[in-house]
Coordinates of C-alpha atoms and ligand atoms in Angstrom, one line a residue:
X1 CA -22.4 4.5 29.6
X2 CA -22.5 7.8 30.9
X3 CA -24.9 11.3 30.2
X4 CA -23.9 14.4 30.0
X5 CA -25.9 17.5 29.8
X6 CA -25.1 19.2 27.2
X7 CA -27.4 22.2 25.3
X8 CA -30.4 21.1 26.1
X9 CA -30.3 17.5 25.2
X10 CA -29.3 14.2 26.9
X11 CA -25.5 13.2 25.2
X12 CA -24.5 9.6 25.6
X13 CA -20.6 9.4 24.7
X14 CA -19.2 5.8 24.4
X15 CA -16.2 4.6 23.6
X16 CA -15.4 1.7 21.7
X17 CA -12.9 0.1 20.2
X18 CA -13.8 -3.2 18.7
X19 CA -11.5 -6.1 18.1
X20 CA -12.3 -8.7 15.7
X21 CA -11.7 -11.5 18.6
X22 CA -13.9 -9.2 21.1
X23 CA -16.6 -8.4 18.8
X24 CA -17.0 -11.9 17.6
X25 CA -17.7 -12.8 21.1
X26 CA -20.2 -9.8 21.4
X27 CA -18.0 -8.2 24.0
X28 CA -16.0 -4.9 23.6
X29 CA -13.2 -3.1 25.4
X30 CA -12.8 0.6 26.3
X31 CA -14.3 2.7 28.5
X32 CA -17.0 5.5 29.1
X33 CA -16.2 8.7 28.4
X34 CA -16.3 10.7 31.6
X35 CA -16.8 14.4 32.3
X36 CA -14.4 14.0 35.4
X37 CA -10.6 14.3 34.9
X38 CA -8.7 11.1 35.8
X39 CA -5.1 10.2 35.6
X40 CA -4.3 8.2 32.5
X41 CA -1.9 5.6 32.3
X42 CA -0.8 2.7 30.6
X43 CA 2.3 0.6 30.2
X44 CA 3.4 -0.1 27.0
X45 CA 5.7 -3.3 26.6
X46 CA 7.4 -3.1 23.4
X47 CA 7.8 -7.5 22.7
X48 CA 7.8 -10.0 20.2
X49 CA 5.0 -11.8 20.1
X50 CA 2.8 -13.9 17.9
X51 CA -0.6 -12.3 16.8
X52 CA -3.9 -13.8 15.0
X53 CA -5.0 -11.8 11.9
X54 CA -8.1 -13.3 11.3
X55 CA -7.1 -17.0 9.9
X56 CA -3.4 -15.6 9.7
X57 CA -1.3 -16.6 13.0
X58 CA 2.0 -14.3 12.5
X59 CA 5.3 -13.4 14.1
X60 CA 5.5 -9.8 14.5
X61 CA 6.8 -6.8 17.1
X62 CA 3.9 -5.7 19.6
X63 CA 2.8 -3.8 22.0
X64 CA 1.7 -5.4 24.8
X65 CA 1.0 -8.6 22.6
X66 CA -1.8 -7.4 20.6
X67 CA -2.2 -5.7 17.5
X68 CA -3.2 -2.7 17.1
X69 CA -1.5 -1.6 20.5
X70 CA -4.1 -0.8 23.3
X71 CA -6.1 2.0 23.0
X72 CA -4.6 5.3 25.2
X73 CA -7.6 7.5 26.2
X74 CA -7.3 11.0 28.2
X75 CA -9.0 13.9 28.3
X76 CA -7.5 16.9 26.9
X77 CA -5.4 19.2 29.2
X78 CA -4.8 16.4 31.4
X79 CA -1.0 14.1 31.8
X80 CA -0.6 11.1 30.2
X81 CA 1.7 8.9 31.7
X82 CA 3.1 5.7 29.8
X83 CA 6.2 3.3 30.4
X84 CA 7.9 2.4 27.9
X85 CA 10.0 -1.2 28.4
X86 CA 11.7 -2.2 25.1
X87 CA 11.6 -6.0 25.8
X88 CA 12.6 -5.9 21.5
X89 CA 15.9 -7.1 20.3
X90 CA 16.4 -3.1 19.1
X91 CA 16.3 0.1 19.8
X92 CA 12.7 1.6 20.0
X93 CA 11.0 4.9 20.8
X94 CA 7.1 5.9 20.5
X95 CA 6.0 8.8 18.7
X96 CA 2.8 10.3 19.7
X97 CA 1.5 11.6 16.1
X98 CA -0.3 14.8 15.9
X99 CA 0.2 15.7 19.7
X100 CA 1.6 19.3 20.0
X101 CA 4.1 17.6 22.5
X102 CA 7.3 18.2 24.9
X103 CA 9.8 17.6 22.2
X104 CA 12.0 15.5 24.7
X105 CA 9.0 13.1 24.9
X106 CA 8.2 12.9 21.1
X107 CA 9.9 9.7 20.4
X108 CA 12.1 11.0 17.4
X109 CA 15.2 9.5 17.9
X110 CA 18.4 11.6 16.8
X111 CA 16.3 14.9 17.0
X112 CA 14.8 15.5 20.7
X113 CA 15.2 11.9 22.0
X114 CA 17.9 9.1 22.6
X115 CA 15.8 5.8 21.5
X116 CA 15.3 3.2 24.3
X117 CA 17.8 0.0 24.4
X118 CA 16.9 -3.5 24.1
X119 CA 16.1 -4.3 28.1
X120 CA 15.8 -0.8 29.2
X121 CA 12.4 1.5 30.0
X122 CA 11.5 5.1 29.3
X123 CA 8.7 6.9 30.8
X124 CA 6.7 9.0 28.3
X125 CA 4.9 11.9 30.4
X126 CA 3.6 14.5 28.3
X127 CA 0.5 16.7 28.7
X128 CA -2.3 16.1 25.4
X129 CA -2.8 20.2 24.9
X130 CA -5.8 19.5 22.2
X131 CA -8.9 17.2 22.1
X132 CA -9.1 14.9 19.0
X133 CA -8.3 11.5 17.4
X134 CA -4.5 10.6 16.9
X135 CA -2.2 7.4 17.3
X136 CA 1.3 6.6 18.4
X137 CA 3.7 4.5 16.4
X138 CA 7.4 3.6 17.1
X139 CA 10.3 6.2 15.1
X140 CA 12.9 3.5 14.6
X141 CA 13.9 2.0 11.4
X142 CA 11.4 0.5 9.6
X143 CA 9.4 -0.5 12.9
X144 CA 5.9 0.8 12.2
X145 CA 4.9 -1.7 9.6
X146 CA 5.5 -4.4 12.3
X147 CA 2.6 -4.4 14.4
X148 CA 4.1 -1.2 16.7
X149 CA 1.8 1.1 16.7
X150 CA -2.3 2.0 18.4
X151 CA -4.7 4.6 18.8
X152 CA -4.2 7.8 21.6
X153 CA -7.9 9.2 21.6
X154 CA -8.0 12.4 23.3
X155 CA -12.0 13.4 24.9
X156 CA -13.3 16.7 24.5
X157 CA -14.3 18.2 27.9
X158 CA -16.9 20.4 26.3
X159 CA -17.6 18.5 23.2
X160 CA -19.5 20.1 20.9
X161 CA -20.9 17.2 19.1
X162 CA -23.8 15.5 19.9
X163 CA -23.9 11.4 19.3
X164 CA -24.5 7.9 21.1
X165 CA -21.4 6.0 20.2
X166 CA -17.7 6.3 18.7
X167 CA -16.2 3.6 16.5
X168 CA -12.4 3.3 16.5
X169 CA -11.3 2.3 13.0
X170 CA -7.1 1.6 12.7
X171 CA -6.2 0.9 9.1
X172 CA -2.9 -0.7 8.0
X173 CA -0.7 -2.7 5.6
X174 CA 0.6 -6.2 6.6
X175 CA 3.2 -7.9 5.2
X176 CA 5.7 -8.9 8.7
X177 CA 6.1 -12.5 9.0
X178 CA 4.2 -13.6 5.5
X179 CA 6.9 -12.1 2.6
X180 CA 9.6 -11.8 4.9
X181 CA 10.3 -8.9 6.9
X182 CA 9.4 -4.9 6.8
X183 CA 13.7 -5.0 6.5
X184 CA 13.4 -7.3 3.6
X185 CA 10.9 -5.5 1.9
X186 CA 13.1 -1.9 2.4
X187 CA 16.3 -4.2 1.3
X188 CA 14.0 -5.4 -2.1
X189 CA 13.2 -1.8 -2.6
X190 CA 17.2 -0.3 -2.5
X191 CA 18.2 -3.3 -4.6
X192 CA 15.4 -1.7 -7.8
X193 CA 15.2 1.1 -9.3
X194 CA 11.5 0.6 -11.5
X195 CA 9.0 1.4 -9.9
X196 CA 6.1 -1.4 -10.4
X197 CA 3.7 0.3 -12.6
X198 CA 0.5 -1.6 -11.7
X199 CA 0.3 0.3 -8.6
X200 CA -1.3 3.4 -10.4
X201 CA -4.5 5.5 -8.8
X202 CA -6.2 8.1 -10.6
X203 CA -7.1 10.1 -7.6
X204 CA -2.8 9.7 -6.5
X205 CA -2.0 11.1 -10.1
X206 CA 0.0 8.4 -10.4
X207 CA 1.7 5.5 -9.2
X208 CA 0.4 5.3 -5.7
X209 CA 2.5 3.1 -3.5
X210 CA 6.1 1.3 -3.3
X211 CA 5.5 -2.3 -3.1
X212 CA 1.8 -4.9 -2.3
X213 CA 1.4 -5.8 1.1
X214 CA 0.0 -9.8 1.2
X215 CA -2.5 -8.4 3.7
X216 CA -4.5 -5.3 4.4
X217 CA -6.3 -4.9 8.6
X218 CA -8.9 -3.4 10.3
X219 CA -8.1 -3.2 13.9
X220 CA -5.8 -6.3 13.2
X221 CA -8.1 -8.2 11.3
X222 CA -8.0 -9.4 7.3
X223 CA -10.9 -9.2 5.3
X224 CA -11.3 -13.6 5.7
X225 CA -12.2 -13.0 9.9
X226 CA -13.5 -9.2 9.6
X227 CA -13.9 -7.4 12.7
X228 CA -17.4 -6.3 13.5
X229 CA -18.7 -3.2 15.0
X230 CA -21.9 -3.6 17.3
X231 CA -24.4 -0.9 17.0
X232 CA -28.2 -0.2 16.8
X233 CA -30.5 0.8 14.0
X234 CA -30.7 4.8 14.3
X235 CA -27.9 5.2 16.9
X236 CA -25.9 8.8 15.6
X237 CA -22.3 7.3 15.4
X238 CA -18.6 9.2 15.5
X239 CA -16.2 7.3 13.5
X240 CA -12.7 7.8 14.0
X241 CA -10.3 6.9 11.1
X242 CA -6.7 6.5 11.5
X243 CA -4.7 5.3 8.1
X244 CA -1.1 3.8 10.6
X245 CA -0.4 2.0 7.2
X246 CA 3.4 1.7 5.8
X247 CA 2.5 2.5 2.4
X248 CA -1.5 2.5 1.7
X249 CA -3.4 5.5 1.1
X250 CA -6.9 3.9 1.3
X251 CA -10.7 5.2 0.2
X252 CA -13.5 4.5 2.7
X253 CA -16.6 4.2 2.7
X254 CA -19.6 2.7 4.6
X255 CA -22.2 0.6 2.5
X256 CA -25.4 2.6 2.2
X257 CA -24.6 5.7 4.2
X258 CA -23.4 9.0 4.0
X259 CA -20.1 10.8 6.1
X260 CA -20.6 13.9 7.8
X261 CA -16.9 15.0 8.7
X262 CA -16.3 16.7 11.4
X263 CA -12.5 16.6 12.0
X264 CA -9.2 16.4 10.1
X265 CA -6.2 15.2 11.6
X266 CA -7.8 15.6 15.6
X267 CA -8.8 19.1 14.4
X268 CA -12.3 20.2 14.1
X269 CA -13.5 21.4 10.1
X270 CA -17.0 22.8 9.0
X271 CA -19.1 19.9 8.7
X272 CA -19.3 18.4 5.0
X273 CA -20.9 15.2 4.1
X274 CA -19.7 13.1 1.2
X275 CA -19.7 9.2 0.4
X276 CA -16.0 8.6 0.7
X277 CA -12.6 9.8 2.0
X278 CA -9.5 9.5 0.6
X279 CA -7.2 8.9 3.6
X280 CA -2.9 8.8 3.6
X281 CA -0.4 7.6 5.9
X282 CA -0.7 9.6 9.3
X283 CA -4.0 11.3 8.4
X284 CA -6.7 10.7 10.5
X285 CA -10.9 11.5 9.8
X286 CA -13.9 11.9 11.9
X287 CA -17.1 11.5 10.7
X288 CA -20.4 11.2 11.8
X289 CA -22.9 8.2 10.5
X290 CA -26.9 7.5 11.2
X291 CA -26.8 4.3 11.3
X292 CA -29.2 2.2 9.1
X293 CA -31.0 -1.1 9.9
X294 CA -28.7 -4.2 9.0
X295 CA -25.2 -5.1 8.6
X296 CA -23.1 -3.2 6.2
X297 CA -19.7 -3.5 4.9
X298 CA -17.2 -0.8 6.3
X299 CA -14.4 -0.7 3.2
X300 CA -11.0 0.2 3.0
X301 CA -9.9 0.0 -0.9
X302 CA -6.4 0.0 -0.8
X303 CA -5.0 2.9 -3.6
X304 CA -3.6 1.0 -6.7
X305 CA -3.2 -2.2 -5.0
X306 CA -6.7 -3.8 -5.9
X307 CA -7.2 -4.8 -2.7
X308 CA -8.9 -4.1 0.1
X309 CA -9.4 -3.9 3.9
X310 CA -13.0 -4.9 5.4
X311 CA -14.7 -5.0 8.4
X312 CA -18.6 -5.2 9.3
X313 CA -21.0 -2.6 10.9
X314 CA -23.8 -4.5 12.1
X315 CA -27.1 -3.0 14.2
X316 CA -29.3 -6.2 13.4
X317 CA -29.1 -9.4 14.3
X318 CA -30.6 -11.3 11.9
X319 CA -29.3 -9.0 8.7
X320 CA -26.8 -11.3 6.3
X321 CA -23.0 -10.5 7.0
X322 CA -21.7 -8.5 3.8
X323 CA -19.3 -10.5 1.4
X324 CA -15.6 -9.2 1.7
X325 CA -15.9 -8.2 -2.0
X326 CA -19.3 -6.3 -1.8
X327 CA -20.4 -4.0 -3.9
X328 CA -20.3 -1.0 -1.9
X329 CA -21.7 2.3 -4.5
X330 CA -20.2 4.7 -2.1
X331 CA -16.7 4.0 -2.9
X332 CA -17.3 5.4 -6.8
X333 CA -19.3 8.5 -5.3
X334 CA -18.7 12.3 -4.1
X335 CA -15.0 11.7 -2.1
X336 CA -13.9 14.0 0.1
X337 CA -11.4 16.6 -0.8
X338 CA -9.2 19.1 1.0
X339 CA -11.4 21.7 -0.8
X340 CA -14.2 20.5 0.8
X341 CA -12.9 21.4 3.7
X342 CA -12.6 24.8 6.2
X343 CA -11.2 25.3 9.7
X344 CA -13.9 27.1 11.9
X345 CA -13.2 30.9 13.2
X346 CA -12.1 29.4 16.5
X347 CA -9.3 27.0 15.0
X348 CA -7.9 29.5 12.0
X349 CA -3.8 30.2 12.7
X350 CA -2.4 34.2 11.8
X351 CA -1.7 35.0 8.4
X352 CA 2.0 34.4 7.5
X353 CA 4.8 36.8 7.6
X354 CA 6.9 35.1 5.0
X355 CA 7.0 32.0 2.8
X356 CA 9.7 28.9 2.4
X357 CA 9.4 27.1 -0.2
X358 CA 10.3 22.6 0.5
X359 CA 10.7 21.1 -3.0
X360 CA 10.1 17.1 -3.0
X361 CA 12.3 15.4 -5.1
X362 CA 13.8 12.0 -6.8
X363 CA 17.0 11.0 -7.5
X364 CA 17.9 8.9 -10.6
X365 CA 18.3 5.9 -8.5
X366 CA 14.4 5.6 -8.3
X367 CA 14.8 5.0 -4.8
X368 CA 15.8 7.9 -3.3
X369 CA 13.9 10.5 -2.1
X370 CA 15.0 14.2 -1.3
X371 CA 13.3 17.8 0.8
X372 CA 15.3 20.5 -1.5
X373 CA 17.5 17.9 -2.9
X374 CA 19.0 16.7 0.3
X375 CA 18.8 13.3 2.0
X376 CA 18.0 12.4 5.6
X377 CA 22.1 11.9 6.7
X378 CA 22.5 15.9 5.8
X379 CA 19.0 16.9 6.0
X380 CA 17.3 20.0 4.7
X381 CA 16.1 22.7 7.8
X382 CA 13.6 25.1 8.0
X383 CA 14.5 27.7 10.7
X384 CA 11.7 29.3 12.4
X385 CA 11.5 32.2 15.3
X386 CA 9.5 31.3 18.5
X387 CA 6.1 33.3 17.7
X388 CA 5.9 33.8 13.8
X389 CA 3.6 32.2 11.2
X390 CA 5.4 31.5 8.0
X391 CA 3.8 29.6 4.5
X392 CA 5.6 26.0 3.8
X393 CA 5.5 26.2 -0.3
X394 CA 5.2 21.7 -0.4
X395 CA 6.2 21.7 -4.3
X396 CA 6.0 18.0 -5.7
X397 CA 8.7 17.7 -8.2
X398 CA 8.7 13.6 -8.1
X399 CA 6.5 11.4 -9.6
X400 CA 4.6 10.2 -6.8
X401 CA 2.0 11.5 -3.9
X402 CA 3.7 11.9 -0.2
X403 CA 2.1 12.5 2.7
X404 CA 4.0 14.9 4.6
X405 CA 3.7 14.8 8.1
X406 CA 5.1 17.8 10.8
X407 CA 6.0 16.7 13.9
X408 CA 4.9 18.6 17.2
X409 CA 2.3 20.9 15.1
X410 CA -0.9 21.3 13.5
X411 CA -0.5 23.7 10.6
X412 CA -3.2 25.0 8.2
X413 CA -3.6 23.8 5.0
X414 CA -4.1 27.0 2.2
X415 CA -6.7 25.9 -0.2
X416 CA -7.1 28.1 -3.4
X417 CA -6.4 31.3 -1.0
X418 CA -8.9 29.6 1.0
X419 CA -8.0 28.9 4.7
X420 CA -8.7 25.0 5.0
X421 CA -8.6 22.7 7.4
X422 CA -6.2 21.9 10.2
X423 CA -4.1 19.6 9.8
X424 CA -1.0 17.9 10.4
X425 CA -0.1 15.1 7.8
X426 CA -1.2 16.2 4.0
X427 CA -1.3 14.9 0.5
X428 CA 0.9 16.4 -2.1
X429 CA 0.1 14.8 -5.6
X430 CA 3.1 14.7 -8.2
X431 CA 3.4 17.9 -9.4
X432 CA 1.4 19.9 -7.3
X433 CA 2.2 22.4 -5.1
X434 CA 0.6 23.0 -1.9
X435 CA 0.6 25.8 0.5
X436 CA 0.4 24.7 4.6
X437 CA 0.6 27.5 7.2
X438 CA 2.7 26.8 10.4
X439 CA 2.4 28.9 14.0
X440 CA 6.1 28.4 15.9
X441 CA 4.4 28.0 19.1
X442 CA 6.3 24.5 19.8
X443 CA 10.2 25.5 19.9
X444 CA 12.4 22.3 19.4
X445 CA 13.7 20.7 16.9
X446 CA 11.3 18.9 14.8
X447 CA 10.8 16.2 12.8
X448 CA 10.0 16.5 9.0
X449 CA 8.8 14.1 6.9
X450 CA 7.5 11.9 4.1
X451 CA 5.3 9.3 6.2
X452 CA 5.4 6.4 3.6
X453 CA 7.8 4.7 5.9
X454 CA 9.8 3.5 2.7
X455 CA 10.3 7.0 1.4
X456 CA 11.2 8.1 4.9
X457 CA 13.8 5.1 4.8
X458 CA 15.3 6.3 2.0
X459 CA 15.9 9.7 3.0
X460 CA 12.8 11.7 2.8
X461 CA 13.6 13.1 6.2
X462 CA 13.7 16.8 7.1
X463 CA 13.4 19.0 10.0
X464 CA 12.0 22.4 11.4
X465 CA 13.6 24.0 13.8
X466 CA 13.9 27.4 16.1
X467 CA 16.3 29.4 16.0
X468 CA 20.1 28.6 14.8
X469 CA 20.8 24.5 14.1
X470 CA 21.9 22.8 16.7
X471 CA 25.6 21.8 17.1
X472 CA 26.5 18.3 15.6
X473 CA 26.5 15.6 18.2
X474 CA 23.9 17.0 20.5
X475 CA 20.2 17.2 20.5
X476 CA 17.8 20.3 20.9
X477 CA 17.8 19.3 24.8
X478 CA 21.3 19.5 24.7
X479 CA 21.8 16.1 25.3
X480 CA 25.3 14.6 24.1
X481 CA 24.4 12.1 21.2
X482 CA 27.7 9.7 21.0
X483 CA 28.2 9.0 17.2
X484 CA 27.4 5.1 18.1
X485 CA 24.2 5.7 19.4
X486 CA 22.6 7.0 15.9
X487 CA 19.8 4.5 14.9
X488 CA 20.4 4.7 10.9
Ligands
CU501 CU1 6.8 9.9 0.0

């Protein structure tokens, strides 16, 4: 534990991410937050491996053996360094979601990066620009619902909050190595075109998701062998929520409290405190909790899917552990919306000089989807100048939510003329359309994208990009890209 002085008043900032092995044994990993600058590092090795997910031993793709992937901590401004070896029997690459990055070290294969072969290592150096919570994931295939993917938690040095503790909280889908594999399941979904109609949310206008996962994790762990996070009656607490799911948009909430939140997608918003958050693929929330005496059930309810993902806050020892079905009230009261939510002075981009409008689309098939029609082998471009701010017009012409996700920025969401929050991943219903601002301060060429991985996988794969389109064959670095090499 470490204290800092900060306006007037003693800050203790720890770090914790809590497994369910670690925090049965009463133990947890991570490390104090520091106010001195350190070198971060950390190898990632990319392997098969066998992984417990409670009472649920599974075959899967790691990193580093464990599930979520270890958790990458720096301090913003500062140079993250992290090896890559790809000891997997494919191509990888890692993605470092939400970081306004080097393009040539985002891990988007076919765009700004070669992927990494089978045997072969790639060393990710890249400076973290902006404070906030974000997560990195493999960009190959259908590789991120395997078990490739973990947290990149980036400090603030002058944090303006104030609070004794930070909670880690990694959401996702499961299905690797108990209905086949995330290949299988993408191979199902090409064979149909219905879409399964008991996978309908209110609050997704629709149906909600492609397919039921057999499981759905908290920091690696199923409801049966929940993880538990250690704490202490009163302790001020700073959740961070990251949905790494496939296909799960999931509402949380924490049994018998209240969320401040305090950040959207690593970006800081106008406080606003509600009961639950609705949370898609890629997005991530902070909020801020006072914790209550007892143990109480942290739930994940998984969109359409009547399931759910469950893990225990506990600040008492002798309090009963919470069912995995509890009751929790919170779930069915005030959720968070992007209404709800504002970008402070500080964090507001300039007001656009022109608008482009990125229609989201269906095919007939049922299992296709399009950006302005077109699929991800010819994809759709938005051309930007280095400099300018122009409107992205998201307009939802399918019939389901996406979660679009822009690679290498964080644009501002337009709420009813309203400048909301930052963001970089956002929710487009099925027939809504939604207005996101974007500042070209990143050139490259960019990734996209839908980030239910099965809509990406079936074409819903764009890119923004500066100035004219690069020549076929070569990447925005200018590296030659030999037609065998392509990774789809
Ligand atoms: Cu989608």
């Amino acid at each position: 534990m470490t204290y800092a002085w900060r306006s007037g008043a003693y800050v203790t900032r720890r770090r914790l991410l809590v497994t369910g092995a670690f925090a049965a044994m009463g133990a947890v990993t991570g490390s104090a937050g520091t106010a001195v600058a350190q070198p971060r590092g950390m190898t990632l090795r990319a392997r098969p491996a066998k992984v417990s997910l409670g009472r649920r031993t599974v075959s899967t793709w790691t990193y580093n053996g464990v599930v979520p992937g270890p958790s990458i901590e720096a301090t913003a401004g500062e140079t993250v360094r992290v090896p890559l070896i790809n000891a997997l029997p494919a191509n990888t690459t890692v993605h470092w979601h939400g970081i306004r990055i080097d393009p040539r070290m985002d891990g988007a294969p076919g765009f700004s990066q070669e992927p990494t072969r089978p045997g072969e290592r790639f060393d990710y150096v890249f400076r973290v620009p902006d404070p906030g919570t974000y997560f990195y994931h493999s960009h190959v295939g259908t590789q991120p619902d395997r078990g490739l993917y973990g947290p990149l938690i980036v400090a603030d040095p002058r944090e303006p909050l104030s609070y004794d503790q930070e909670i880690t909280v990694l959401l996702d889908d499961w299905l690797d190595g108990i209905s086949g594999t995330p290949d299988d399941a993408l191979r199902r979904l090409n064979a149909s075109t219905q879409h399964d109609d008991t996978l309908r949310s209110a609050v997704l206008g629709g149906v909600a998701a492609e397919m039921h996962h057999p499981l759905y994790l908290i920091n690696g762990r199923a409801p049966d062998a929940p993880a538990t996070f250690h704490s202490a009656p009163g302790r001020r607490v700073r959740f961070r929520v990251i949905n790494a799911a496939a296909d799960t948009p999931f509402r949380v909430a924490l049994g018998g409290h209240e969320l401040t939140v305090t950040h959207t997608d690593g970006f800081p918003c106008k406080p606003v405190t509600v009961d639950s958050i609705l949370i898609g693929m890629g997005e991530r929330y902070d909020f801020l909790v006072r914790l209550g005496s007892g143990a109480f059930p942290l739930v994940a309810l998984a969109e359409g899917k009547r399931a759910r993902a469950f893990a225990v806050v506990r600040t008492s020892r002798r309090a009963a552990t919470p069912a995995k079905d509890a009751k929790v009230a919170q779930l069915t009261g005030r959720m968070l919306n992007y209404e709800d939510l504002r970008a402070p002075r500080a964090d507001q981009l300039p007001r656009p000089s022109r608008v482009v409008t990125v229609r989201l689309g269906m095919r007939p098939s049922g299992n296709e989807w399009t950006l302005n029609d077109r699929l991800a082998a010819d994809p759709m471009r938005v051309q930007v100048d280095r400099g300018e701010t122009i409107r992205i017009v998201l307009d939802n012409e399918s019939p389901m939510w996406h979660p679009m996700h822009l690679h290498g920025h964080t644009f501002q969401v337009n709420v009813n003329g309203l400048r909301g929050p930052r963001k970089d991943t956002v929710n487009i219903k099925p027939r809504e359309r939604l207005e996101i601002d974007v500042l070209a301060d990143n050139p490259g060429e960019w990734m996209f994208h839908c980030h239910n991985l099965y809509h990406q996988e079936q074409g819903m794969m764009g890119a923004l990009g500066y100035g004219p389109p690069p020549r076929r064959g070569t990447t925005h670095t200018g590296m030659h890209r030999p037609a065998h090499k392509r990774t789809h």
